[in-house]
């Protein structure tokens, strides 16, 4: 019985560690084409990331249930307002229940078109998040106008880059 109990504890821990390592080491690398994906936006239209070439893209993974995400959302809105002429923001809400994101997004001032809700019982199993190696949120990735992944960037780094770009 003791051995069975050890297996019941040991197997989920090993599975989690393997999943985490796979996610971290299969992430997209800076300097490569940003991993493309298709999704449905909140207004029901089809979306493909590669269709956004021509402007910088900030791909933001967040959740309505995530206090650090919610704390950063006003900075995201400020970036949108300041650079909407050269920056497209794409938010991917990782949710267990998609009903909660709308209230949070409205309260936090998300007005941009490119909003995606990715519902999954295990939020980090999102296929989009896995393509980018997201193992924790918030996570933000900057993509060049040519579709090349610049990498994870802070708000200050994004602001600095965009203030110097043409």
PDB file of C-alpha atoms in Angstrom:
ATOM      1  CA  UNK A   1       0.000   0.000   0.000  1.00  0.00           C
ATOM      2  CA  UNK A   2       2.840   2.378   0.845  1.00  0.00           C
ATOM      3  CA  UNK A   3       4.416   1.715  -2.559  1.00  0.00           C
ATOM      4  CA  UNK A   4       1.121   2.458  -4.343  1.00  0.00           C
ATOM      5  CA  UNK A   5       0.844   5.739  -2.459  1.00  0.00           C
ATOM      6  CA  UNK A   6       4.389   6.661  -3.527  1.00  0.00           C
ATOM      7  CA  UNK A   7       3.511   5.993  -7.170  1.00  0.00           C
ATOM      8  CA  UNK A   8       0.336   8.058  -6.909  1.00  0.00           C
ATOM      9  CA  UNK A   9       2.384  11.019  -5.753  1.00  0.00           C
ATOM     10  CA  UNK A  10       5.500  10.432  -7.855  1.00  0.00           C
ATOM     11  CA  UNK A  11       3.836   9.939 -11.270  1.00  0.00           C
ATOM     12  CA  UNK A  12       1.949  13.302 -11.376  1.00  0.00           C
ATOM     13  CA  UNK A  13       5.074  15.145 -10.239  1.00  0.00           C
ATOM     14  CA  UNK A  14       7.161  13.532 -12.992  1.00  0.00           C
ATOM     15  CA  UNK A  15       4.421  14.250 -15.558  1.00  0.00           C
ATOM     16  CA  UNK A  16       4.340  17.910 -14.548  1.00  0.00           C
ATOM     17  CA  UNK A  17       8.128  18.258 -14.699  1.00  0.00           C
ATOM     18  CA  UNK A  18       8.243  16.613 -18.144  1.00  0.00           C
ATOM     19  CA  UNK A  19       5.449  18.857 -19.432  1.00  0.00           C
ATOM     20  CA  UNK A  20       7.176  21.962 -18.054  1.00  0.00           C
ATOM     21  CA  UNK A  21      10.532  20.996 -19.569  1.00  0.00           C
ATOM     22  CA  UNK A  22       8.944  20.185 -22.928  1.00  0.00           C
ATOM     23  CA  UNK A  23       7.163  23.535 -22.960  1.00  0.00           C
ATOM     24  CA  UNK A  24      10.272  25.497 -21.997  1.00  0.00           C
ATOM     25  CA  UNK A  25      12.574  23.792 -24.498  1.00  0.00           C
ATOM     26  CA  UNK A  26      10.163  23.760 -27.426  1.00  0.00           C
ATOM     27  CA  UNK A  27       9.494  27.481 -27.283  1.00  0.00           C
ATOM     28  CA  UNK A  28      10.024  29.699 -30.274  1.00  0.00           C
ATOM     29  CA  UNK A  29      13.389  31.418 -30.463  1.00  0.00           C
ATOM     30  CA  UNK A  30      14.149  35.061 -31.095  1.00  0.00           C
ATOM     31  CA  UNK A  31      15.221  35.739 -34.665  1.00  0.00           C
ATOM     32  CA  UNK A  32      12.976  33.015 -36.110  1.00  0.00           C
ATOM     33  CA  UNK A  33       9.637  33.481 -37.829  1.00  0.00           C
ATOM     34  CA  UNK A  34       6.992  33.852 -35.156  1.00  0.00           C
ATOM     35  CA  UNK A  35       4.986  30.627 -34.871  1.00  0.00           C
ATOM     36  CA  UNK A  36       1.815  31.126 -36.847  1.00  0.00           C
ATOM     37  CA  UNK A  37      -1.582  30.116 -35.537  1.00  0.00           C
ATOM     38  CA  UNK A  38      -5.228  30.386 -36.431  1.00  0.00           C
ATOM     39  CA  UNK A  39      -7.953  31.283 -33.974  1.00  0.00           C
ATOM     40  CA  UNK A  40     -11.361  32.876 -33.744  1.00  0.00           C
ATOM     41  CA  UNK A  41     -11.539  36.410 -32.432  1.00  0.00           C
ATOM     42  CA  UNK A  42     -14.146  37.415 -29.866  1.00  0.00           C
ATOM     43  CA  UNK A  43     -16.311  38.920 -32.623  1.00  0.00           C
ATOM     44  CA  UNK A  44     -16.426  35.526 -34.381  1.00  0.00           C
ATOM     45  CA  UNK A  45     -14.075  36.340 -37.259  1.00  0.00           C
ATOM     46  CA  UNK A  46     -11.240  34.058 -38.289  1.00  0.00           C
ATOM     47  CA  UNK A  47      -7.742  35.208 -37.445  1.00  0.00           C
ATOM     48  CA  UNK A  48      -4.281  34.196 -38.572  1.00  0.00           C
ATOM     49  CA  UNK A  49      -1.238  35.778 -36.927  1.00  0.00           C
ATOM     50  CA  UNK A  50       0.760  35.856 -40.173  1.00  0.00           C
ATOM     51  CA  UNK A  51      -1.855  38.205 -41.691  1.00  0.00           C
ATOM     52  CA  UNK A  52      -0.634  41.014 -39.417  1.00  0.00           C
ATOM     53  CA  UNK A  53       2.665  41.684 -41.175  1.00  0.00           C
ATOM     54  CA  UNK A  54       3.493  45.361 -41.694  1.00  0.00           C
ATOM     55  CA  UNK A  55       3.256  46.521 -38.070  1.00  0.00           C
ATOM     56  CA  UNK A  56       4.857  45.406 -34.852  1.00  0.00           C
ATOM     57  CA  UNK A  57       2.712  42.870 -33.007  1.00  0.00           C
ATOM     58  CA  UNK A  58       2.625  42.462 -29.256  1.00  0.00           C
ATOM     59  CA  UNK A  59       1.268  39.017 -28.426  1.00  0.00           C
ATOM     60  CA  UNK A  60       0.052  39.080 -24.825  1.00  0.00           C
ATOM     61  CA  UNK A  61      -0.938  35.958 -22.877  1.00  0.00           C
ATOM     62  CA  UNK A  62      -3.049  36.737 -19.815  1.00  0.00           C
ATOM     63  CA  UNK A  63      -5.944  35.480 -17.702  1.00  0.00           C
ATOM     64  CA  UNK A  64      -8.826  37.166 -15.923  1.00  0.00           C
ATOM     65  CA  UNK A  65      -7.960  35.062 -12.859  1.00  0.00           C
ATOM     66  CA  UNK A  66      -4.294  36.215 -12.810  1.00  0.00           C
ATOM     67  CA  UNK A  67      -3.584  39.164 -10.443  1.00  0.00           C
ATOM     68  CA  UNK A  68      -0.195  40.049 -12.048  1.00  0.00           C
ATOM     69  CA  UNK A  69      -1.883  40.079 -15.474  1.00  0.00           C
ATOM     70  CA  UNK A  70      -4.642  42.363 -14.293  1.00  0.00           C
ATOM     71  CA  UNK A  71      -2.084  44.663 -12.683  1.00  0.00           C
ATOM     72  CA  UNK A  72      -0.207  44.983 -16.010  1.00  0.00           C
ATOM     73  CA  UNK A  73      -3.290  45.502 -18.201  1.00  0.00           C
ATOM     74  CA  UNK A  74      -3.371  49.316 -17.786  1.00  0.00           C
ATOM     75  CA  UNK A  75       0.178  49.444 -19.207  1.00  0.00           C
ATOM     76  CA  UNK A  76      -1.010  47.407 -22.183  1.00  0.00           C
ATOM     77  CA  UNK A  77      -3.850  49.863 -22.787  1.00  0.00           C
ATOM     78  CA  UNK A  78      -1.387  52.765 -22.567  1.00  0.00           C
ATOM     79  CA  UNK A  79       0.866  51.130 -25.199  1.00  0.00           C
ATOM     80  CA  UNK A  80      -2.140  50.615 -27.461  1.00  0.00           C
ATOM     81  CA  UNK A  81      -3.195  54.251 -27.135  1.00  0.00           C
ATOM     82  CA  UNK A  82       0.333  55.558 -27.678  1.00  0.00           C
ATOM     83  CA  UNK A  83       1.377  53.342 -30.615  1.00  0.00           C
ATOM     84  CA  UNK A  84      -1.804  52.154 -32.357  1.00  0.00           C
ATOM     85  CA  UNK A  85      -0.381  53.481 -35.639  1.00  0.00           C
ATOM     86  CA  UNK A  86       2.588  51.077 -35.550  1.00  0.00           C
ATOM     87  CA  UNK A  87       1.624  48.361 -33.051  1.00  0.00           C
ATOM     88  CA  UNK A  88      -1.074  45.718 -33.199  1.00  0.00           C
ATOM     89  CA  UNK A  89      -1.934  44.124 -29.892  1.00  0.00           C
ATOM     90  CA  UNK A  90      -3.173  40.532 -29.852  1.00  0.00           C
ATOM     91  CA  UNK A  91      -4.355  39.305 -26.469  1.00  0.00           C
ATOM     92  CA  UNK A  92      -4.831  35.622 -25.733  1.00  0.00           C
ATOM     93  CA  UNK A  93      -6.878  35.040 -22.598  1.00  0.00           C
ATOM     94  CA  UNK A  94      -6.103  31.645 -21.105  1.00  0.00           C
ATOM     95  CA  UNK A  95      -9.291  30.735 -19.282  1.00  0.00           C
ATOM     96  CA  UNK A  96     -10.955  27.768 -17.622  1.00  0.00           C
ATOM     97  CA  UNK A  97     -14.331  29.410 -18.109  1.00  0.00           C
ATOM     98  CA  UNK A  98     -14.602  31.896 -20.951  1.00  0.00           C
ATOM     99  CA  UNK A  99     -17.402  33.857 -19.249  1.00  0.00           C
ATOM    100  CA  UNK A 100     -14.984  35.577 -16.872  1.00  0.00           C
ATOM    101  CA  UNK A 101     -12.610  37.170 -19.375  1.00  0.00           C
ATOM    102  CA  UNK A 102     -15.194  39.557 -20.872  1.00  0.00           C
ATOM    103  CA  UNK A 103     -15.873  41.348 -17.592  1.00  0.00           C
ATOM    104  CA  UNK A 104     -12.131  41.675 -16.908  1.00  0.00           C
ATOM    105  CA  UNK A 105     -11.301  42.840 -20.453  1.00  0.00           C
ATOM    106  CA  UNK A 106     -14.029  45.473 -20.397  1.00  0.00           C
ATOM    107  CA  UNK A 107     -13.051  46.687 -16.927  1.00  0.00           C
ATOM    108  CA  UNK A 108      -9.374  46.887 -17.935  1.00  0.00           C
ATOM    109  CA  UNK A 109     -10.129  48.835 -21.141  1.00  0.00           C
ATOM    110  CA  UNK A 110      -9.402  46.294 -23.884  1.00  0.00           C
ATOM    111  CA  UNK A 111     -10.843  47.927 -27.005  1.00  0.00           C
ATOM    112  CA  UNK A 112      -8.673  46.416 -29.732  1.00  0.00           C
ATOM    113  CA  UNK A 113     -10.044  43.972 -32.275  1.00  0.00           C
ATOM    114  CA  UNK A 114      -7.550  41.133 -31.879  1.00  0.00           C
ATOM    115  CA  UNK A 115      -8.747  39.423 -28.706  1.00  0.00           C
ATOM    116  CA  UNK A 116      -8.745  35.638 -28.413  1.00  0.00           C
ATOM    117  CA  UNK A 117     -10.154  33.524 -25.618  1.00  0.00           C
ATOM    118  CA  UNK A 118      -8.553  30.109 -25.338  1.00  0.00           C
ATOM    119  CA  UNK A 119     -10.593  27.972 -22.962  1.00  0.00           C
ATOM    120  CA  UNK A 120      -9.077  24.850 -21.471  1.00  0.00           C
ATOM    121  CA  UNK A 121      -9.517  23.079 -18.153  1.00  0.00           C
ATOM    122  CA  UNK A 122      -5.736  23.229 -17.833  1.00  0.00           C
ATOM    123  CA  UNK A 123      -5.009  26.739 -19.089  1.00  0.00           C
ATOM    124  CA  UNK A 124      -1.331  26.202 -19.855  1.00  0.00           C
ATOM    125  CA  UNK A 125      -2.264  23.436 -22.283  1.00  0.00           C
ATOM    126  CA  UNK A 126      -3.412  26.052 -24.765  1.00  0.00           C
ATOM    127  CA  UNK A 127      -2.016  25.136 -28.176  1.00  0.00           C
ATOM    128  CA  UNK A 128      -1.140  28.777 -28.856  1.00  0.00           C
ATOM    129  CA  UNK A 129       0.670  29.167 -25.530  1.00  0.00           C
ATOM    130  CA  UNK A 130       2.628  25.957 -26.116  1.00  0.00           C
ATOM    131  CA  UNK A 131       3.901  27.242 -29.493  1.00  0.00           C
ATOM    132  CA  UNK A 132       5.494  30.148 -27.651  1.00  0.00           C
ATOM    133  CA  UNK A 133       6.738  28.141 -24.681  1.00  0.00           C
ATOM    134  CA  UNK A 134       4.467  29.953 -22.244  1.00  0.00           C
ATOM    135  CA  UNK A 135       4.712  28.304 -18.838  1.00  0.00           C
ATOM    136  CA  UNK A 136       3.537  31.269 -16.788  1.00  0.00           C
ATOM    137  CA  UNK A 137       1.540  34.403 -17.377  1.00  0.00           C
ATOM    138  CA  UNK A 138       1.607  37.256 -18.022  1.00  0.00           C
ATOM    139  CA  UNK A 139       3.856  36.685 -21.026  1.00  0.00           C
ATOM    140  CA  UNK A 140       4.410  39.165 -23.843  1.00  0.00           C
ATOM    141  CA  UNK A 141       6.154  38.558 -27.149  1.00  0.00           C
ATOM    142  CA  UNK A 142       7.128  41.260 -29.606  1.00  0.00           C
ATOM    143  CA  UNK A 143       7.039  40.391 -33.300  1.00  0.00           C
ATOM    144  CA  UNK A 144       8.636  42.559 -35.997  1.00  0.00           C
ATOM    145  CA  UNK A 145       6.669  43.971 -38.956  1.00  0.00           C
ATOM    146  CA  UNK A 146       8.277  41.191 -41.049  1.00  0.00           C
ATOM    147  CA  UNK A 147       6.881  38.488 -38.761  1.00  0.00           C
ATOM    148  CA  UNK A 148      10.153  37.706 -36.979  1.00  0.00           C
ATOM    149  CA  UNK A 149       9.980  36.964 -33.277  1.00  0.00           C
ATOM    150  CA  UNK A 150      11.939  39.604 -31.386  1.00  0.00           C
ATOM    151  CA  UNK A 151      11.232  37.784 -28.133  1.00  0.00           C
ATOM    152  CA  UNK A 152       9.770  38.319 -24.694  1.00  0.00           C
ATOM    153  CA  UNK A 153       9.864  41.984 -23.852  1.00  0.00           C
ATOM    154  CA  UNK A 154       8.850  44.211 -20.965  1.00  0.00           C
ATOM    155  CA  UNK A 155       6.598  47.215 -21.476  1.00  0.00           C
ATOM    156  CA  UNK A 156       9.578  49.533 -21.142  1.00  0.00           C
ATOM    157  CA  UNK A 157      11.544  47.620 -23.782  1.00  0.00           C
ATOM    158  CA  UNK A 158       8.581  47.702 -26.178  1.00  0.00           C
ATOM    159  CA  UNK A 159       8.046  51.408 -25.517  1.00  0.00           C
ATOM    160  CA  UNK A 160      11.730  52.133 -26.109  1.00  0.00           C
ATOM    161  CA  UNK A 161      11.809  50.148 -29.373  1.00  0.00           C
ATOM    162  CA  UNK A 162       8.671  51.748 -30.748  1.00  0.00           C
ATOM    163  CA  UNK A 163       9.683  55.278 -29.790  1.00  0.00           C
ATOM    164  CA  UNK A 164      12.849  54.888 -31.910  1.00  0.00           C
ATOM    165  CA  UNK A 165      11.251  53.098 -34.883  1.00  0.00           C
ATOM    166  CA  UNK A 166      10.072  54.990 -37.934  1.00  0.00           C
TER     167      UNK A 166
END
